[in-house]
Short mmCIF file of C-alpha atoms (C1' of nucleotides) in Angstrom, two decimals:
data_model
loop_
_atom_site.label_atom_id
_atom_site.label_comp_id
_atom_site.label_asym_id
_atom_site.label_seq_id
_atom_site.Cartn_x
_atom_site.Cartn_y
_atom_site.Cartn_z
CA MET A 236 -84.60 37.49 59.42
CA THR A 237 -87.78 36.10 58.00
CA ALA A 238 -85.98 35.60 54.73
CA ILE A 239 -83.42 33.40 56.41
CA GLU A 240 -86.01 31.45 58.31
CA ALA A 241 -87.79 30.82 55.05
CA ALA A 242 -84.58 29.58 53.48
CA ILE A 243 -83.66 27.22 56.29
CA PRO A 244 -85.17 24.11 54.74
CA GLU A 245 -83.19 24.82 51.59
CA LEU A 246 -80.04 25.41 53.61
CA LYS A 247 -80.47 22.16 55.49
CA ALA A 248 -80.40 20.37 52.16
CA LEU A 249 -76.80 21.45 51.61
CA PRO A 250 -74.13 18.97 52.72
CA LEU A 251 -72.61 21.69 54.88
CA PHE A 252 -75.68 22.02 57.07
CA LYS A 253 -76.98 18.51 56.95
CA ASP A 254 -77.90 17.19 60.42
CA TYR A 255 -78.49 20.58 62.02
CA SER A 256 -81.69 21.44 63.83
CA SER A 257 -83.57 24.61 62.96
CA GLU A 258 -82.53 26.23 66.24
CA GLN A 259 -78.90 25.48 65.52
CA MET A 260 -79.32 26.91 62.06
CA LEU A 261 -80.60 30.13 63.56
CA ARG A 262 -77.56 30.38 65.77
CA ILE A 263 -75.20 29.62 62.93
CA THR A 264 -76.77 32.20 60.63
CA GLN A 265 -77.15 34.80 63.39
CA GLY A 266 -77.18 38.32 61.96
CA GLY A 267 -76.94 37.05 58.41
CA SER A 268 -78.93 38.05 55.36
CA ILE A 269 -79.76 36.70 51.96
CA GLN A 270 -78.37 38.47 48.96
CA PHE A 271 -80.20 38.13 45.66
CA SER A 272 -78.10 38.64 42.57
CA ASN A 273 -78.99 38.98 38.93
CA HIS A 274 -76.82 37.92 36.04
CA ARG A 275 -73.53 39.81 36.11
CA ASP A 276 -74.24 41.49 39.45
CA LEU A 277 -71.19 42.02 41.58
CA LEU A 278 -71.44 40.30 44.97
CA PHE A 279 -68.22 41.74 46.31
CA SER A 280 -65.20 43.37 44.81
CA GLN A 281 -61.49 42.63 45.05
CA GLY A 282 -59.84 44.93 47.57
CA ASN A 283 -62.98 45.91 49.46
CA PRO A 284 -63.05 45.40 53.24
CA ALA A 285 -64.49 42.02 54.11
CA ASP A 286 -66.58 41.72 57.24
CA TYR A 287 -68.71 38.80 56.12
CA PHE A 288 -68.30 35.42 54.56
CA GLY A 289 -71.04 33.18 53.27
CA ILE A 290 -72.49 30.32 51.33
CA VAL A 291 -73.85 30.08 47.80
CA ILE A 292 -77.47 28.96 48.04
CA SER A 293 -78.50 28.82 44.41
CA GLY A 294 -77.21 29.76 41.00
CA ALA A 295 -73.47 30.33 40.64
CA TYR A 296 -70.80 32.95 41.11
CA LYS A 297 -67.50 33.34 39.32
CA LEU A 298 -64.52 34.43 41.39
CA SER A 299 -62.04 36.53 39.49
CA LYS A 300 -58.87 38.50 39.87
CA ILE A 301 -57.55 41.35 37.80
CA SER A 302 -54.40 40.38 35.96
CA PRO A 303 -51.54 42.84 35.40
CA ILE A 304 -52.68 43.24 31.81
CA GLY A 305 -55.99 44.46 33.15
CA GLU A 306 -58.19 41.59 32.11
CA ASP A 307 -60.19 39.49 34.53
CA VAL A 308 -58.92 36.01 35.22
CA ILE A 309 -61.48 33.61 36.62
CA VAL A 310 -60.07 31.76 39.59
CA HIS A 311 -63.00 29.56 40.52
CA PHE A 312 -66.63 28.79 39.73
CA SER A 313 -68.72 28.53 42.88
CA THR A 314 -71.88 26.45 42.93
CA PRO A 315 -74.50 25.95 45.67
CA GLY A 316 -72.97 24.78 48.92
CA ASP A 317 -69.65 26.53 48.31
CA VAL A 318 -68.24 28.72 51.06
CA LEU A 319 -66.90 32.07 49.90
CA ALA A 320 -64.39 34.30 51.65
CA ALA A 321 -63.77 31.55 54.18
CA PHE A 322 -60.30 32.80 54.93
CA ILE A 323 -61.17 36.24 56.16
CA MET A 324 -62.03 34.98 59.61
CA ALA A 325 -58.54 34.63 60.85
CA MET A 326 -57.39 38.10 59.81
CA PRO A 327 -57.69 41.36 61.67
CA ASN A 328 -58.58 43.66 58.75
CA PRO A 329 -59.38 41.40 55.87
CA ARG A 330 -60.07 42.49 52.32
CA PHE A 331 -61.52 40.35 49.58
CA PRO A 332 -58.63 38.96 47.55
CA ILE A 333 -60.93 38.44 44.56
CA SER A 334 -64.20 39.66 43.09
CA ALA A 335 -67.39 37.60 42.91
CA LYS A 336 -69.88 38.05 40.11
CA ALA A 337 -73.18 36.24 39.62
CA MET A 338 -73.72 33.94 36.64
CA GLY A 339 -77.45 34.06 36.15
CA PRO A 340 -79.90 34.68 39.00
CA SER A 341 -78.32 33.51 42.25
CA ARG A 342 -78.67 33.73 45.99
CA PHE A 343 -76.00 34.03 48.64
CA LEU A 344 -76.22 33.74 52.41
CA LYS A 345 -74.11 36.48 54.02
CA ILE A 346 -72.92 35.75 57.53
CA PRO A 347 -71.07 38.29 59.67
CA LYS A 348 -67.56 37.42 60.74
CA THR A 349 -68.55 37.71 64.41
CA THR A 350 -71.07 34.92 64.03
CA TYR A 351 -68.34 32.64 62.82
CA ILE A 352 -66.32 33.33 65.91
CA GLU A 353 -69.27 32.92 68.25
CA ALA A 354 -71.08 29.99 66.71
CA TRP A 355 -69.05 28.17 64.05
CA LEU A 356 -65.88 27.64 66.03
CA LYS A 357 -67.82 25.59 68.54
CA HIS A 358 -68.71 23.01 65.92
CA PRO A 359 -65.68 20.98 64.89
CA GLU A 360 -67.72 19.32 62.12
CA LEU A 361 -68.36 22.72 60.58
CA ILE A 362 -64.67 23.52 60.65
CA PHE A 363 -63.96 20.19 59.05
CA LYS A 364 -66.52 20.69 56.33
CA ILE A 365 -65.17 24.10 55.48
CA GLN A 366 -61.67 22.69 55.39
CA ASN A 367 -62.89 20.01 53.04
CA LEU A 368 -64.41 22.56 50.70
CA LEU A 369 -61.22 24.58 50.73
CA SER A 370 -59.19 21.47 50.24
CA THR A 371 -61.19 20.61 47.14
CA ARG A 372 -60.64 24.07 45.77
CA MET A 373 -56.94 24.01 46.52
CA ASN A 374 -56.59 20.61 44.89
CA LEU A 375 -58.35 21.88 41.81
CA LEU A 376 -55.97 24.82 41.60
CA GLN A 377 -53.04 22.47 42.00
CA ASP A 378 -54.36 20.07 39.39
CA GLN A 379 -54.73 22.94 36.98
CA LYS A 380 -51.25 24.11 37.77
CA ALA A 381 -49.93 20.64 37.00
CA LEU A 382 -51.40 21.01 33.51
CA THR A 383 -49.66 24.25 32.58
CA LYS A 384 -47.44 22.54 30.05
CA ALA A 385 -50.18 20.32 28.73
CA PRO A 386 -52.06 21.37 25.57
CA LEU A 387 -55.04 23.63 25.96
CA SER A 388 -57.45 20.83 25.15
CA ALA A 389 -56.34 19.02 28.30
CA LYS A 390 -57.13 22.05 30.40
CA VAL A 391 -60.59 22.49 28.96
CA ALA A 392 -61.26 18.80 29.45
CA LEU A 393 -60.18 18.94 33.10
CA LEU A 394 -62.38 21.94 33.75
CA LEU A 395 -65.47 20.32 32.29
CA VAL A 396 -64.90 16.99 33.97
CA LYS A 397 -64.38 18.60 37.37
CA LEU A 398 -67.59 20.56 36.94
CA ILE A 399 -69.70 17.54 36.14
CA GLU A 400 -68.05 15.51 38.90
CA LYS A 401 -69.75 17.68 41.49
CA GLN A 402 -73.13 16.68 40.13
CA PRO A 403 -75.16 13.68 41.20
CA GLU A 404 -74.77 10.56 39.07
CA ASP A 405 -78.08 10.83 37.28
CA SER A 406 -77.60 14.33 35.91
CA ALA A 407 -76.72 13.24 32.39
CA ASN A 408 -73.32 14.94 32.65
CA ILE A 409 -74.69 18.40 32.15
CA VAL A 410 -72.41 21.16 33.36
CA PRO A 411 -74.30 22.73 36.28
CA ILE A 412 -73.61 26.33 35.33
CA PRO A 413 -74.26 28.33 32.16
CA LEU A 414 -70.73 28.70 30.83
CA THR A 415 -69.76 30.85 27.88
CA ARG A 416 -66.64 30.05 25.87
CA LYS A 417 -65.31 33.38 27.00
CA GLU A 418 -65.62 32.36 30.63
CA ILE A 419 -63.87 29.09 29.96
CA ALA A 420 -61.08 31.01 28.28
CA GLU A 421 -60.82 33.52 31.12
CA SER A 422 -60.66 30.70 33.59
CA LEU A 423 -57.85 28.93 31.75
CA GLY A 424 -55.82 31.93 30.69
CA ALA A 425 -56.51 31.21 27.05
CA SER A 426 -58.15 33.10 24.21
CA VAL A 427 -61.81 32.67 23.33
CA GLU A 428 -60.95 31.65 19.81
CA SER A 429 -58.74 28.78 20.89
CA VAL A 430 -61.40 27.46 23.25
CA ILE A 431 -63.97 27.65 20.49
CA ARG A 432 -61.77 25.80 18.04
CA ILE A 433 -61.24 22.99 20.53
CA MET A 434 -64.83 22.69 21.58
CA SER A 435 -66.32 22.77 18.11
CA GLU A 436 -63.95 19.93 17.24
CA TRP A 437 -65.49 18.05 20.15
CA SER A 438 -69.00 18.91 19.09
CA LYS A 439 -68.35 17.52 15.63
CA SER A 440 -66.94 14.29 16.99
CA GLY A 441 -69.79 13.95 19.46
CA LEU A 442 -67.84 14.33 22.71
CA VAL A 443 -69.91 17.26 23.92
CA SER A 444 -72.98 19.14 22.85
CA THR A 445 -74.05 22.68 23.56
CA ASN A 446 -77.32 24.49 23.39
CA ASP A 447 -77.94 27.84 24.92
CA GLN A 448 -74.87 27.75 27.16
CA GLN A 449 -75.86 24.36 28.52
CA ILE A 450 -72.88 22.17 27.94
CA GLN A 451 -73.45 18.45 28.03
CA VAL A 452 -70.58 15.99 28.13
CA LEU A 453 -71.47 12.93 26.08
CA ARG A 454 -68.20 11.02 26.30
CA ALA A 455 -66.64 11.81 29.66
CA ASP A 456 -64.19 8.95 29.20
CA LYS A 457 -62.72 10.56 26.09
CA LEU A 458 -62.28 13.86 27.89
CA VAL A 459 -60.57 12.19 30.82
CA GLU A 460 -58.08 10.60 28.44
CA LEU A 461 -57.03 14.05 27.35
CA PHE A 462 -55.62 15.08 30.71
CA CYS A 463 -54.85 11.67 32.13
CA PRO A 464 -51.96 9.67 30.76
CA ILE A 465 -52.97 6.35 29.26
CA GLU A 466 -49.84 4.23 29.28
CA MET B 280 -39.93 12.12 72.64
CA THR B 281 -36.71 13.59 73.89
CA ALA B 282 -36.07 14.84 70.40
CA ILE B 283 -39.27 16.83 70.47
CA GLU B 284 -38.61 18.20 73.90
CA ALA B 285 -35.23 19.32 72.70
CA ALA B 286 -36.81 21.05 69.73
CA ILE B 287 -39.46 22.87 71.72
CA PRO B 288 -37.53 26.12 72.12
CA GLU B 289 -37.03 26.17 68.37
CA LEU B 290 -40.69 25.43 67.76
CA LYS B 291 -41.77 28.20 70.07
CA ALA B 292 -39.84 30.59 67.87
CA LEU B 293 -42.22 29.89 64.98
CA PRO B 294 -45.15 32.30 64.62
CA LEU B 295 -47.50 29.33 64.74
CA PHE B 296 -46.48 28.35 68.28
CA LYS B 297 -45.66 31.72 69.70
CA ASP B 298 -47.22 32.26 73.14
CA TYR B 299 -47.54 28.60 74.06
CA SER B 300 -46.15 27.18 77.27
CA SER B 301 -43.93 24.13 77.18
CA GLU B 302 -46.68 21.99 78.67
CA GLN B 303 -49.09 23.12 75.99
CA MET B 304 -46.49 22.34 73.37
CA LEU B 305 -46.20 18.82 74.70
CA ARG B 306 -49.93 18.37 74.39
CA ILE B 307 -50.01 19.80 70.90
CA THR B 308 -47.16 17.61 69.68
CA GLN B 309 -48.42 14.50 71.48
CA GLY B 310 -47.25 11.34 69.75
CA GLY B 311 -45.29 13.29 67.18
CA SER B 312 -41.76 12.78 65.95
CA ILE B 313 -39.08 14.71 64.20
CA GLN B 314 -38.13 13.65 60.72
CA PHE B 315 -34.65 14.49 59.46
CA SER B 316 -34.28 14.73 55.71
CA ASN B 317 -31.27 15.05 53.47
CA HIS B 318 -31.20 16.77 50.12
CA ARG B 319 -33.67 15.14 47.76
CA ASP B 320 -35.11 12.82 50.40
CA LEU B 321 -38.77 12.08 49.95
CA LEU B 322 -40.83 13.10 52.99
CA PHE B 323 -44.07 11.66 51.70
CA SER B 324 -45.35 10.55 48.35
CA GLN B 325 -48.41 11.47 46.34
CA GLY B 326 -51.11 8.85 46.75
CA ASN B 327 -49.82 7.32 49.97
CA PRO B 328 -52.19 7.06 52.93
CA ALA B 329 -51.86 10.12 55.15
CA ASP B 330 -52.22 9.65 58.88
CA TYR B 331 -50.08 12.59 59.93
CA PHE B 332 -49.65 16.24 59.15
CA GLY B 333 -46.87 18.49 60.33
CA ILE B 334 -44.72 21.56 60.34
CA VAL B 335 -41.47 22.40 58.58
CA ILE B 336 -38.89 23.20 61.27
CA SER B 337 -35.82 23.97 59.21
CA GLY B 338 -34.61 23.78 55.64
CA ALA B 339 -37.22 23.57 52.92
CA TYR B 340 -39.41 21.09 51.09
CA LYS B 341 -40.80 21.26 47.59
CA LEU B 342 -44.33 20.00 47.05
CA SER B 343 -44.90 18.48 43.66
CA LYS B 344 -47.46 16.69 41.57
CA ILE B 345 -46.98 14.39 38.65
CA SER B 346 -48.33 15.91 35.46
CA PRO B 347 -50.03 13.78 32.80
CA ILE B 348 -46.86 14.00 30.72
CA GLY B 349 -45.05 12.32 33.58
CA GLU B 350 -42.89 15.21 34.71
CA ASP B 351 -43.01 16.65 38.19
CA VAL B 352 -44.67 20.02 38.58
CA ILE B 353 -43.74 21.92 41.71
CA VAL B 354 -46.82 23.26 43.40
CA HIS B 355 -45.30 25.04 46.37
CA PHE B 356 -42.05 25.70 48.21
CA SER B 357 -42.44 25.21 51.95
CA THR B 358 -40.16 27.00 54.39
CA PRO B 359 -39.90 26.79 58.19
CA GLY B 360 -43.22 27.42 59.90
CA ASP B 361 -45.28 26.05 57.02
CA VAL B 362 -47.95 23.48 57.76
CA LEU B 363 -48.03 20.53 55.40
CA ALA B 364 -50.92 18.18 54.71
CA ALA B 365 -53.19 20.40 56.76
CA PHE B 366 -56.26 19.29 54.90
CA ILE B 367 -56.11 15.62 55.70
CA MET B 368 -57.72 16.11 59.08
CA ALA B 369 -61.23 16.46 57.86
CA MET B 370 -61.22 13.36 55.68
CA PRO B 371 -61.92 9.78 56.65
CA ASN B 372 -59.25 8.02 54.56
CA PRO B 373 -56.95 10.74 53.34
CA ARG B 374 -54.10 10.32 50.90
CA PHE B 375 -51.40 12.85 50.19
CA PRO B 376 -52.46 14.77 47.10
CA ILE B 377 -48.83 15.71 46.41
CA SER B 378 -45.29 14.59 47.15
CA ALA B 379 -42.86 16.43 49.40
CA LYS B 380 -39.11 16.35 48.79
CA ALA B 381 -36.38 17.99 50.86
CA MET B 382 -34.27 20.76 49.38
CA GLY B 383 -31.06 20.49 51.35
CA PRO B 384 -30.92 19.17 54.92
CA SER B 385 -34.28 19.80 56.58
CA ARG B 386 -36.35 18.84 59.58
CA PHE B 387 -40.05 18.22 59.83
CA LEU B 388 -42.29 17.76 62.85
CA LYS B 389 -44.75 14.92 62.20
CA ILE B 390 -47.93 15.02 64.22
CA PRO B 391 -50.53 12.24 64.17
CA LYS B 392 -53.98 13.12 62.95
CA THR B 393 -55.50 12.05 66.25
CA THR B 394 -53.52 14.68 68.11
CA TYR B 395 -55.03 17.34 65.91
CA ILE B 396 -58.49 16.19 66.83
CA GLU B 397 -57.71 15.94 70.52
CA ALA B 398 -55.56 18.99 71.06
CA TRP B 399 -55.58 21.41 68.14
CA LEU B 400 -59.31 21.76 67.73
CA LYS B 401 -59.54 23.16 71.24
CA HIS B 402 -57.38 26.13 70.34
CA PRO B 403 -59.21 28.52 68.05
CA GLU B 404 -56.03 30.55 67.58
CA LEU B 405 -54.30 27.48 66.16
CA ILE B 406 -57.13 26.94 63.74
CA PHE B 407 -56.90 30.57 62.72
CA LYS B 408 -53.18 30.42 62.21
CA ILE B 409 -53.45 27.34 60.05
CA GLN B 410 -56.19 28.98 58.05
CA ASN B 411 -53.95 31.98 57.57
CA LEU B 412 -51.13 29.83 56.29
CA LEU B 413 -53.47 28.07 53.90
CA SER B 414 -54.94 31.36 52.84
CA THR B 415 -51.49 32.65 51.95
CA ARG B 416 -50.82 29.56 49.91
CA MET B 417 -54.16 29.74 48.15
CA ASN B 418 -53.63 33.39 47.35
CA LEU B 419 -50.24 32.62 45.89
CA LEU B 420 -51.75 29.94 43.68
CA GLN B 421 -54.43 32.38 42.59
CA ASP B 422 -51.91 35.12 41.91
CA GLN B 423 -49.92 32.75 39.78
CA LYS B 424 -53.04 31.70 37.95
CA ALA B 425 -53.80 35.34 37.21
CA LEU B 426 -50.45 35.52 35.43
CA THR B 427 -51.01 32.64 33.01
CA LYS B 428 -51.26 34.95 30.04
CA ALA B 429 -48.43 37.20 31.17
CA PRO B 430 -44.94 36.64 29.76
CA LEU B 431 -42.71 34.14 31.51
CA SER B 432 -40.54 36.88 32.93
CA ALA B 433 -43.50 38.14 34.95
CA LYS B 434 -43.99 34.71 36.46
CA VAL B 435 -40.38 34.33 37.46
CA ALA B 436 -40.43 37.81 38.95
CA LEU B 437 -43.54 37.04 41.00
CA LEU B 438 -42.04 33.82 42.31
CA LEU B 439 -38.83 35.48 43.46
CA VAL B 440 -40.56 38.47 45.00
CA LYS B 441 -43.00 36.27 46.93
CA LEU B 442 -40.11 34.21 48.25
CA ILE B 443 -38.17 37.17 49.55
CA GLU B 444 -41.33 38.73 50.97
CA LYS B 445 -41.48 36.02 53.60
CA GLN B 446 -38.08 37.03 54.87
CA PRO B 447 -37.40 39.66 57.52
CA GLU B 448 -36.58 43.14 56.25
CA ASP B 449 -32.85 43.01 56.95
CA SER B 450 -32.14 39.88 54.96
CA ALA B 451 -30.68 41.65 51.94
CA ASN B 452 -33.35 40.16 49.69
CA ILE B 453 -31.75 36.78 49.52
CA VAL B 454 -34.07 33.99 48.46
CA PRO B 455 -34.33 31.77 51.56
CA ILE B 456 -34.02 28.47 49.73
CA PRO B 457 -31.40 27.07 47.37
CA LEU B 458 -33.25 27.21 44.05
CA THR B 459 -32.00 25.75 40.81
CA ARG B 460 -33.24 27.12 37.49
CA LYS B 461 -34.73 23.73 36.88
CA GLU B 462 -36.84 24.01 40.02
CA ILE B 463 -38.01 27.45 39.03
CA ALA B 464 -38.98 26.07 35.65
CA GLU B 465 -40.78 23.10 37.16
CA SER B 466 -42.66 25.40 39.45
CA LEU B 467 -43.80 27.67 36.63
CA GLY B 468 -44.50 25.07 34.02
CA ALA B 469 -41.74 26.41 31.83
CA SER B 470 -38.54 24.98 30.35
CA VAL B 471 -35.17 25.34 32.06
CA GLU B 472 -33.72 27.07 29.05
CA SER B 473 -36.32 29.80 29.02
CA VAL B 474 -35.82 30.49 32.70
CA ILE B 475 -32.08 30.67 32.19
CA ARG B 476 -32.41 33.09 29.29
CA ILE B 477 -34.55 35.41 31.39
CA MET B 478 -32.43 35.26 34.51
CA SER B 479 -29.11 35.70 32.81
CA GLU B 480 -30.57 38.82 31.20
CA TRP B 481 -31.35 40.02 34.72
CA SER B 482 -27.90 39.13 35.97
CA LYS B 483 -26.32 41.19 33.21
CA SER B 484 -28.49 44.20 33.96
CA GLY B 485 -27.87 43.88 37.68
CA LEU B 486 -31.39 43.02 38.83
CA VAL B 487 -30.35 39.80 40.51
CA SER B 488 -27.17 37.95 41.28
CA THR B 489 -26.52 34.27 41.83
CA ASN B 490 -23.76 32.32 43.40
CA ASP B 491 -24.01 28.69 44.28
CA GLN B 492 -27.81 28.56 44.09
CA GLN B 493 -28.13 31.54 46.40
CA ILE B 494 -30.23 34.02 44.49
CA GLN B 495 -30.12 37.61 45.62
CA VAL B 496 -32.57 40.18 44.34
CA LEU B 497 -30.82 43.50 43.94
CA ARG B 498 -33.61 45.56 42.40
CA ALA B 499 -36.87 44.25 43.82
CA ASP B 500 -38.69 47.31 42.47
CA LYS B 501 -37.77 46.42 38.89
CA LEU B 502 -39.00 42.87 39.35
CA VAL B 503 -42.29 44.06 40.82
CA GLU B 504 -42.84 46.24 37.76
CA LEU B 505 -42.72 43.14 35.61
CA PHE B 506 -45.86 41.60 37.07
CA CYS B 507 -47.59 44.68 38.35
CA PRO B 508 -49.14 47.12 35.88
CA ILE B 509 -47.67 50.58 36.06
CA GLU B 510 -50.24 52.90 34.57
"C1'" DC C 130 -11.36 9.42 35.38
"C1'" DG C 131 -15.86 8.82 34.13
"C1'" DC C 132 -20.07 10.22 36.23
"C1'" DT C 133 -23.98 13.11 37.18
"C1'" DC C 134 -25.71 17.73 37.89
"C1'" DG C 135 -26.25 22.59 37.06
"C1'" DG C 136 -25.74 26.23 33.88
"C1'" DT C 137 -25.50 28.18 29.11
"C1'" DT C 138 -26.15 29.08 24.07
"C1'" DG C 139 -27.98 28.67 19.37
"C1'" DA C 140 -31.22 26.86 15.66
"C1'" DT C 141 -35.74 25.25 14.51
"C1'" DG C 142 -40.67 24.61 14.86
"C1'" DC C 143 -45.19 24.65 16.71
"C1'" DA C 144 -49.26 25.80 19.63
"C1'" DC C 145 -51.58 29.35 20.51
"C1'" DA C 146 -52.38 34.56 20.64
"C1'" DT C 147 -53.75 38.21 17.96
"C1'" DC C 148 -56.16 40.61 14.44
"C1'" DA C 149 -59.99 41.02 11.38
"C1'" DA C 150 -64.60 40.28 9.85
"C1'" DA C 151 -69.14 38.59 10.12
"C1'" DG C 152 -73.65 36.58 11.72
"C1'" DG C 153 -77.17 35.50 15.43
"C1'" DC C 154 -79.54 36.78 19.53
"C1'" DT C 155 -81.37 39.92 23.27
"C1'" DG C 156 -82.62 43.88 25.23
"C1'" DT C 157 -83.54 48.82 24.93
"C1'" DG C 158 -85.00 53.15 23.53
"C1'" DG C 159 -86.68 56.35 19.98
"C1'" DC D 120 -91.84 48.32 15.38
"C1'" DC D 121 -87.51 49.12 13.93
"C1'" DA D 122 -82.69 50.52 14.83
"C1'" DC D 123 -78.95 50.05 17.41
"C1'" DA D 124 -75.74 48.36 20.90
"C1'" DG D 125 -73.79 44.56 23.44
"C1'" DC D 126 -72.76 39.99 23.95
"C1'" DC D 127 -71.74 35.42 22.22
"C1'" DT D 128 -70.05 32.55 18.64
"C1'" DT D 129 -67.50 31.39 14.58
"C1'" DT D 130 -63.85 31.22 10.87
"C1'" DG D 131 -59.64 32.47 8.52
"C1'" DA D 132 -54.93 34.72 8.08
"C1'" DT D 133 -50.83 36.08 10.31
"C1'" DG D 134 -47.42 36.48 13.88
"C1'" DT D 135 -44.56 35.16 18.00
"C1'" DG D 136 -43.11 33.47 22.63
"C1'" DC D 137 -41.45 29.75 24.16
"C1'" DA D 138 -40.65 24.62 23.88
"C1'" DT D 139 -37.72 21.45 21.94
"C1'" DC D 140 -33.50 19.55 20.34
"C1'" DA D 141 -28.63 19.50 20.34
"C1'" DA D 142 -24.26 20.56 21.95
"C1'" DC D 143 -20.86 22.20 25.25
"C1'" DC D 144 -18.63 23.72 29.76
"C1'" DG D 145 -17.32 23.55 34.70
"C1'" DA D 146 -17.72 21.53 39.19
"C1'" DG D 147 -18.19 18.11 42.53
"C1'" DC D 148 -17.70 13.18 43.57
"C1'" DG D 149 -17.11 8.18 44.16
#
DNA sequence: CGCTCGGTTGATGCACATCAAAGGCTGTGG
DNA sequence: CCACAGCCTTTGATGTGCATCAACCGAGCG
């Protein structure tokens, strides 16, 4: 409990919890706990029973699914403020449809399903905000689907642009999570080598720059052109 | 109004509205109207302002997005009971992120956004049911994403199996909507020719059969094997 | 009767996967 | 402190699934 109380100021900084008093926050997070994860720690695993949902507080988690071939496909990158497992609430015996793994040190606020039913449903704004988050995620999935026939470079460009869009204006277009080429590939259903070939092209021509898994987009406009028709 | 009243028995047959009294139904559909569509009619168009959401009553609609190359990519096939544009509620000035086009004669129940705020939010079960529908759709998108590296045949198999899964047990595994090969291709980001090559293979080996755009799956087990690892 | 629409088939080419090999960097244990 | 294993990145050579292009057929339709 103390851990949550300590985190409340940080939580109130998230758009989701903006405008809530500390007492309200306590009601909303009733029975919850804070999960600390190290790099590559598993937060939850596809197929396991799901009796909690929650919010990413810091760091990042990748959500992945096992493909028929047996390799992991990354479905989404979740950054602070993202709601995970939001859909389990409505189901009687929910299981996680995907796995969540930490990318670097991260923290996650676990909230029991019962708290959602008791506290969250009474706040229409909370429902709206969750729906907005889900809507964003669904739109991203749909946008990516619309690019299936487009060349791989378009897909990489979309991914990077969407990631920097979340950031505040003044962040110098730095991708907010430490992304390896392998993770980009797994997220796009491509091979590492292809992603590397595309991105080193971009590095040479000064569109992006990378050091130590920090990707910085220098010419966002050029990237946008790649997945957005010009004529 | 009379049109809606006349449709209420039909609406109450949908899982979404099961267990509601006729008076409740009137409150829930307050200010709504029933839209009749013919084959290929546009229900709403990507980018247009969205002040209503709604439910598919009969027939089917395809939801599509324009890809950068300019061709339509089908994002989802909506059958009776599906909620469309569910996410617009939470936004101040929403626009449809996709277009919806009728596949054969169809009917759609339009409900103004304001009615959602006044009536729907007071029914937690309704919120849950909508979340469940969205969850299903999101999971489908994620499943499809997990297949990006799999051969095209796996994708076609998944699509068909998911479509017949919605149906009741005794429906002889007939795909509930009239699907052309072109629509399958547009939905999977593939070319018509490739889809045809795969499906005529299946016809020859007796896995499926088609007449007049009615696709029947004869050996669902064999199709499942194609996208589900065996070992 | 020309039209569009859906289905089908074959030939050709390309974008990208796959395979192979190697170097840097980090942590870990003898 | 060094050796070794794992992970990430990179580059080149080779192969292939599927897109693309082109052509044709039958059916419905104004």
